[in-house]
Amino acid sequence: MLDKSQLDPKSYRDAMARLAGHVHIVTAAHEGERRGVTITAACSVSDAPATLLVCLNGTNPRNAIFSRSGSFALNMLGAGQMALADVFSGRNQVDPELRFAHGTWKKLKTGAPVLAEAVAVFDCRLIDIKTVATHVVLFGEVVAVSLGKQAPALVYLDRDYRTL
């Protein structure tokens, strides 16, 4: 029989810190409000139709905009964008209302904020949401893509930024 005792959360977080993740800013806009968050938990689901997923902290009430908006954009960052990643992570205490003063922002199809300097952008129509433990998983059908200048990847590994 499988032991159903809980794994120590700190041990899990320490192990996950060794999993490299590409750094992105996921964004949404709804009724004049904008939200952007630095994340590493994002991946492709399918290419037919083009679908991806992102994971967000479900305990932060500000993240409810992602479900209300019906769309989001996944903005892939490059090696030279560590400072922008810090702005949207909250690491340097920039007020969430002032985050979009950093970088150049535009829109593609859905109206979600799109970073003009991103390595790549996936503009998505929200098609499903799943709540799993403390997080929400957003599934998006990609309705537009923008390719920026090719650059080395910005990844997060061992609780710090790295480049590839």
PDB file of C-alpha atoms in Angstrom:
ATOM      1  CA  MET A   1       0.000   0.000   0.000  1.00  0.00           C
ATOM      2  CA  LEU A   2       1.239   3.481  -0.878  1.00  0.00           C
ATOM      3  CA  ASP A   3       2.214   5.676   2.085  1.00  0.00           C
ATOM      4  CA  LYS A   4      -0.022   8.769   1.972  1.00  0.00           C
ATOM      5  CA  SER A   5       2.078  10.904   4.310  1.00  0.00           C
ATOM      6  CA  GLN A   6       2.948  14.359   3.026  1.00  0.00           C
ATOM      7  CA  LEU A   7       6.380  15.139   1.661  1.00  0.00           C
ATOM      8  CA  ASP A   8       8.136  17.934   3.532  1.00  0.00           C
ATOM      9  CA  PRO A   9       7.440  21.136   1.495  1.00  0.00           C
ATOM     10  CA  LYS A  10      10.944  22.520   2.102  1.00  0.00           C
ATOM     11  CA  SER A  11      12.572  19.369   0.722  1.00  0.00           C
ATOM     12  CA  TYR A  12      10.334  19.566  -2.328  1.00  0.00           C
ATOM     13  CA  ARG A  13      11.175  23.260  -2.917  1.00  0.00           C
ATOM     14  CA  ASP A  14      14.904  22.546  -2.495  1.00  0.00           C
ATOM     15  CA  ALA A  15      14.719  19.774  -5.098  1.00  0.00           C
ATOM     16  CA  MET A  16      12.640  21.907  -7.497  1.00  0.00           C
ATOM     17  CA  ALA A  17      15.232  24.696  -7.214  1.00  0.00           C
ATOM     18  CA  ARG A  18      17.510  22.367  -9.184  1.00  0.00           C
ATOM     19  CA  LEU A  19      15.060  22.267 -12.090  1.00  0.00           C
ATOM     20  CA  ALA A  20      15.969  24.968 -14.597  1.00  0.00           C
ATOM     21  CA  GLY A  21      13.032  26.971 -15.944  1.00  0.00           C
ATOM     22  CA  HIS A  22      12.882  29.542 -18.728  1.00  0.00           C
ATOM     23  CA  VAL A  23      11.899  32.948 -17.330  1.00  0.00           C
ATOM     24  CA  HIS A  24       8.699  34.558 -18.660  1.00  0.00           C
ATOM     25  CA  ILE A  25       6.356  37.370 -17.780  1.00  0.00           C
ATOM     26  CA  VAL A  26       2.718  36.353 -18.033  1.00  0.00           C
ATOM     27  CA  THR A  27       0.314  39.262 -18.498  1.00  0.00           C
ATOM     28  CA  ALA A  28      -3.391  40.006 -18.651  1.00  0.00           C
ATOM     29  CA  ALA A  29      -5.623  43.063 -18.964  1.00  0.00           C
ATOM     30  CA  HIS A  30      -9.260  43.541 -18.032  1.00  0.00           C
ATOM     31  CA  GLU A  31     -11.413  46.683 -17.786  1.00  0.00           C
ATOM     32  CA  GLY A  32      -8.421  49.033 -17.624  1.00  0.00           C
ATOM     33  CA  GLU A  33      -6.465  46.946 -15.121  1.00  0.00           C
ATOM     34  CA  ARG A  34      -3.204  45.221 -16.102  1.00  0.00           C
ATOM     35  CA  ARG A  35      -1.273  42.503 -14.302  1.00  0.00           C
ATOM     36  CA  GLY A  36       2.112  40.969 -15.017  1.00  0.00           C
ATOM     37  CA  VAL A  37       3.972  38.273 -13.101  1.00  0.00           C
ATOM     38  CA  THR A  38       7.379  36.652 -13.586  1.00  0.00           C
ATOM     39  CA  ILE A  39       7.054  32.872 -13.856  1.00  0.00           C
ATOM     40  CA  THR A  40       9.046  29.803 -14.866  1.00  0.00           C
ATOM     41  CA  ALA A  41       6.200  27.274 -14.855  1.00  0.00           C
ATOM     42  CA  ALA A  42       5.041  27.305 -18.482  1.00  0.00           C
ATOM     43  CA  CYS A  43       5.124  24.756 -21.273  1.00  0.00           C
ATOM     44  CA  SER A  44       3.643  23.694 -24.578  1.00  0.00           C
ATOM     45  CA  VAL A  45       0.636  21.380 -24.491  1.00  0.00           C
ATOM     46  CA  SER A  46       0.005  20.859 -28.224  1.00  0.00           C
ATOM     47  CA  ASP A  47       0.728  22.347 -31.633  1.00  0.00           C
ATOM     48  CA  ALA A  48      -2.642  21.409 -33.171  1.00  0.00           C
ATOM     49  CA  PRO A  49      -4.273  23.575 -32.059  1.00  0.00           C
ATOM     50  CA  ALA A  50      -1.366  25.543 -30.589  1.00  0.00           C
ATOM     51  CA  THR A  51      -1.934  25.372 -26.831  1.00  0.00           C
ATOM     52  CA  LEU A  52       0.221  26.120 -23.798  1.00  0.00           C
ATOM     53  CA  LEU A  53      -0.138  26.237 -20.046  1.00  0.00           C
ATOM     54  CA  VAL A  54       1.120  28.490 -17.282  1.00  0.00           C
ATOM     55  CA  CYS A  55       0.986  28.035 -13.516  1.00  0.00           C
ATOM     56  CA  LEU A  56       0.276  30.936 -11.160  1.00  0.00           C
ATOM     57  CA  ASN A  57       0.022  31.322  -7.421  1.00  0.00           C
ATOM     58  CA  GLY A  58      -3.686  30.927  -6.699  1.00  0.00           C
ATOM     59  CA  THR A  59      -3.434  32.450  -3.236  1.00  0.00           C
ATOM     60  CA  ASN A  60      -2.628  35.930  -4.594  1.00  0.00           C
ATOM     61  CA  PRO A  61      -5.961  37.736  -5.099  1.00  0.00           C
ATOM     62  CA  ARG A  62      -4.417  39.989  -7.769  1.00  0.00           C
ATOM     63  CA  ASN A  63      -4.029  36.952 -10.022  1.00  0.00           C
ATOM     64  CA  ALA A  64      -7.825  36.637 -10.382  1.00  0.00           C
ATOM     65  CA  ILE A  65      -7.557  39.009 -13.351  1.00  0.00           C
ATOM     66  CA  PHE A  66      -6.182  36.114 -15.406  1.00  0.00           C
ATOM     67  CA  SER A  67      -9.487  34.249 -15.182  1.00  0.00           C
ATOM     68  CA  ARG A  68     -11.642  37.393 -15.559  1.00  0.00           C
ATOM     69  CA  SER A  69      -9.852  38.625 -18.667  1.00  0.00           C
ATOM     70  CA  GLY A  70     -10.366  35.534 -20.822  1.00  0.00           C
ATOM     71  CA  SER A  71      -6.892  35.967 -22.303  1.00  0.00           C
ATOM     72  CA  PHE A  72      -3.225  36.236 -21.401  1.00  0.00           C
ATOM     73  CA  ALA A  73       0.178  36.635 -23.028  1.00  0.00           C
ATOM     74  CA  LEU A  74       3.312  34.651 -22.269  1.00  0.00           C
ATOM     75  CA  ASN A  75       6.366  36.881 -22.838  1.00  0.00           C
ATOM     76  CA  MET A  76       9.639  34.932 -23.083  1.00  0.00           C
ATOM     77  CA  LEU A  77      12.650  36.798 -21.684  1.00  0.00           C
ATOM     78  CA  GLY A  78      16.265  36.757 -22.852  1.00  0.00           C
ATOM     79  CA  ALA A  79      19.555  36.997 -20.982  1.00  0.00           C
ATOM     80  CA  GLY A  80      19.600  40.809 -20.978  1.00  0.00           C
ATOM     81  CA  GLN A  81      16.226  41.103 -19.255  1.00  0.00           C
ATOM     82  CA  MET A  82      17.033  40.089 -15.661  1.00  0.00           C
ATOM     83  CA  ALA A  83      16.113  43.533 -14.312  1.00  0.00           C
ATOM     84  CA  LEU A  84      12.678  43.328 -15.972  1.00  0.00           C
ATOM     85  CA  ALA A  85      12.165  39.842 -14.535  1.00  0.00           C
ATOM     86  CA  ASP A  86      12.906  41.282 -11.080  1.00  0.00           C
ATOM     87  CA  VAL A  87      10.384  44.094 -11.586  1.00  0.00           C
ATOM     88  CA  PHE A  88       7.561  41.669 -12.363  1.00  0.00           C
ATOM     89  CA  SER A  89       8.585  39.145  -9.691  1.00  0.00           C
ATOM     90  CA  GLY A  90       8.264  41.667  -6.879  1.00  0.00           C
ATOM     91  CA  ARG A  91      11.882  40.928  -5.963  1.00  0.00           C
ATOM     92  CA  ASN A  92      12.810  44.632  -5.988  1.00  0.00           C
ATOM     93  CA  GLN A  93       9.566  45.929  -4.451  1.00  0.00           C
ATOM     94  CA  VAL A  94       8.219  47.766  -7.531  1.00  0.00           C
ATOM     95  CA  ASP A  95       4.538  48.498  -6.924  1.00  0.00           C
ATOM     96  CA  PRO A  96       2.415  46.210  -9.150  1.00  0.00           C
ATOM     97  CA  GLU A  97       0.657  49.306 -10.533  1.00  0.00           C
ATOM     98  CA  LEU A  98       4.006  50.668 -11.788  1.00  0.00           C
ATOM     99  CA  ARG A  99       5.465  47.514 -13.342  1.00  0.00           C
ATOM    100  CA  PHE A 100       4.329  48.351 -16.872  1.00  0.00           C
ATOM    101  CA  ALA A 101       6.374  51.579 -16.781  1.00  0.00           C
ATOM    102  CA  HIS A 102       9.325  49.230 -17.378  1.00  0.00           C
ATOM    103  CA  GLY A 103       9.729  47.874 -20.915  1.00  0.00           C
ATOM    104  CA  THR A 104       7.747  48.745 -24.025  1.00  0.00           C
ATOM    105  CA  TRP A 105       4.268  47.224 -24.114  1.00  0.00           C
ATOM    106  CA  LYS A 106       1.855  46.743 -27.007  1.00  0.00           C
ATOM    107  CA  LYS A 107      -1.065  44.445 -27.905  1.00  0.00           C
ATOM    108  CA  LEU A 108      -1.535  41.696 -30.470  1.00  0.00           C
ATOM    109  CA  LYS A 109      -4.935  39.976 -30.919  1.00  0.00           C
ATOM    110  CA  THR A 110      -6.367  39.433 -27.427  1.00  0.00           C
ATOM    111  CA  GLY A 111      -5.533  42.755 -25.810  1.00  0.00           C
ATOM    112  CA  ALA A 112      -3.173  41.220 -23.239  1.00  0.00           C
ATOM    113  CA  PRO A 113      -0.013  43.300 -22.729  1.00  0.00           C
ATOM    114  CA  VAL A 114       2.824  42.117 -24.973  1.00  0.00           C
ATOM    115  CA  LEU A 115       6.465  43.005 -24.357  1.00  0.00           C
ATOM    116  CA  ALA A 116       7.908  44.519 -27.547  1.00  0.00           C
ATOM    117  CA  GLU A 117      11.438  43.411 -26.583  1.00  0.00           C
ATOM    118  CA  ALA A 118      10.517  39.787 -25.755  1.00  0.00           C
ATOM    119  CA  VAL A 119      12.415  36.933 -27.390  1.00  0.00           C
ATOM    120  CA  ALA A 120       9.022  35.436 -28.225  1.00  0.00           C
ATOM    121  CA  VAL A 121       5.410  36.150 -27.275  1.00  0.00           C
ATOM    122  CA  PHE A 122       2.445  33.792 -27.215  1.00  0.00           C
ATOM    123  CA  ASP A 123      -0.878  35.667 -27.187  1.00  0.00           C
ATOM    124  CA  CYS A 124      -3.523  33.304 -25.818  1.00  0.00           C
ATOM    125  CA  ARG A 125      -7.260  32.927 -25.485  1.00  0.00           C
ATOM    126  CA  LEU A 126      -8.002  31.309 -22.110  1.00  0.00           C
ATOM    127  CA  ILE A 127      -9.670  27.934 -22.719  1.00  0.00           C
ATOM    128  CA  ASP A 128      -9.492  26.240 -19.315  1.00  0.00           C
ATOM    129  CA  ILE A 129      -8.426  26.741 -15.714  1.00  0.00           C
ATOM    130  CA  LYS A 130      -7.576  24.041 -13.201  1.00  0.00           C
ATOM    131  CA  THR A 131      -6.887  24.630  -9.520  1.00  0.00           C
ATOM    132  CA  VAL A 132      -4.230  22.315  -8.115  1.00  0.00           C
ATOM    133  CA  ALA A 133      -3.201  22.770  -4.483  1.00  0.00           C
ATOM    134  CA  THR A 134      -1.958  26.368  -4.088  1.00  0.00           C
ATOM    135  CA  HIS A 135      -1.775  27.146  -7.817  1.00  0.00           C
ATOM    136  CA  VAL A 136      -3.999  27.683 -10.818  1.00  0.00           C
ATOM    137  CA  VAL A 137      -3.086  26.240 -14.187  1.00  0.00           C
ATOM    138  CA  LEU A 138      -4.182  28.383 -17.119  1.00  0.00           C
ATOM    139  CA  PHE A 139      -4.570  26.690 -20.495  1.00  0.00           C
ATOM    140  CA  GLY A 140      -4.416  28.999 -23.469  1.00  0.00           C
ATOM    141  CA  GLU A 141      -5.014  28.543 -27.169  1.00  0.00           C
ATOM    142  CA  VAL A 142      -2.306  30.540 -28.921  1.00  0.00           C
ATOM    143  CA  VAL A 143      -3.978  32.969 -31.341  1.00  0.00           C
ATOM    144  CA  ALA A 144      -0.901  35.036 -32.239  1.00  0.00           C
ATOM    145  CA  VAL A 145       2.872  34.751 -31.945  1.00  0.00           C
ATOM    146  CA  SER A 146       5.515  37.449 -32.123  1.00  0.00           C
ATOM    147  CA  LEU A 147       9.186  36.604 -32.573  1.00  0.00           C
ATOM    148  CA  GLY A 148      11.695  39.151 -31.324  1.00  0.00           C
ATOM    149  CA  LYS A 149      15.430  39.294 -31.618  1.00  0.00           C
ATOM    150  CA  GLN A 150      17.117  35.958 -30.939  1.00  0.00           C
ATOM    151  CA  ALA A 151      19.018  36.057 -27.659  1.00  0.00           C
ATOM    152  CA  PRO A 152      20.512  33.653 -25.138  1.00  0.00           C
ATOM    153  CA  ALA A 153      17.854  32.223 -22.821  1.00  0.00           C
ATOM    154  CA  LEU A 154      17.206  33.600 -19.339  1.00  0.00           C
ATOM    155  CA  VAL A 155      16.635  30.688 -16.960  1.00  0.00           C
ATOM    156  CA  TYR A 156      16.110  30.353 -13.226  1.00  0.00           C
ATOM    157  CA  LEU A 157      18.128  27.639 -11.478  1.00  0.00           C
ATOM    158  CA  ASP A 158      19.297  27.190  -7.886  1.00  0.00           C
ATOM    159  CA  ARG A 159      17.263  30.271  -6.871  1.00  0.00           C
ATOM    160  CA  ASP A 160      19.107  32.597  -9.233  1.00  0.00           C
ATOM    161  CA  TYR A 161      19.136  33.702 -12.870  1.00  0.00           C
ATOM    162  CA  ARG A 162      21.420  31.975 -15.373  1.00  0.00           C
ATOM    163  CA  THR A 163      21.888  32.320 -19.100  1.00  0.00           C
ATOM    164  CA  LEU A 164      22.252  29.708 -21.811  1.00  0.00           C
TER     165      LEU A 164
END
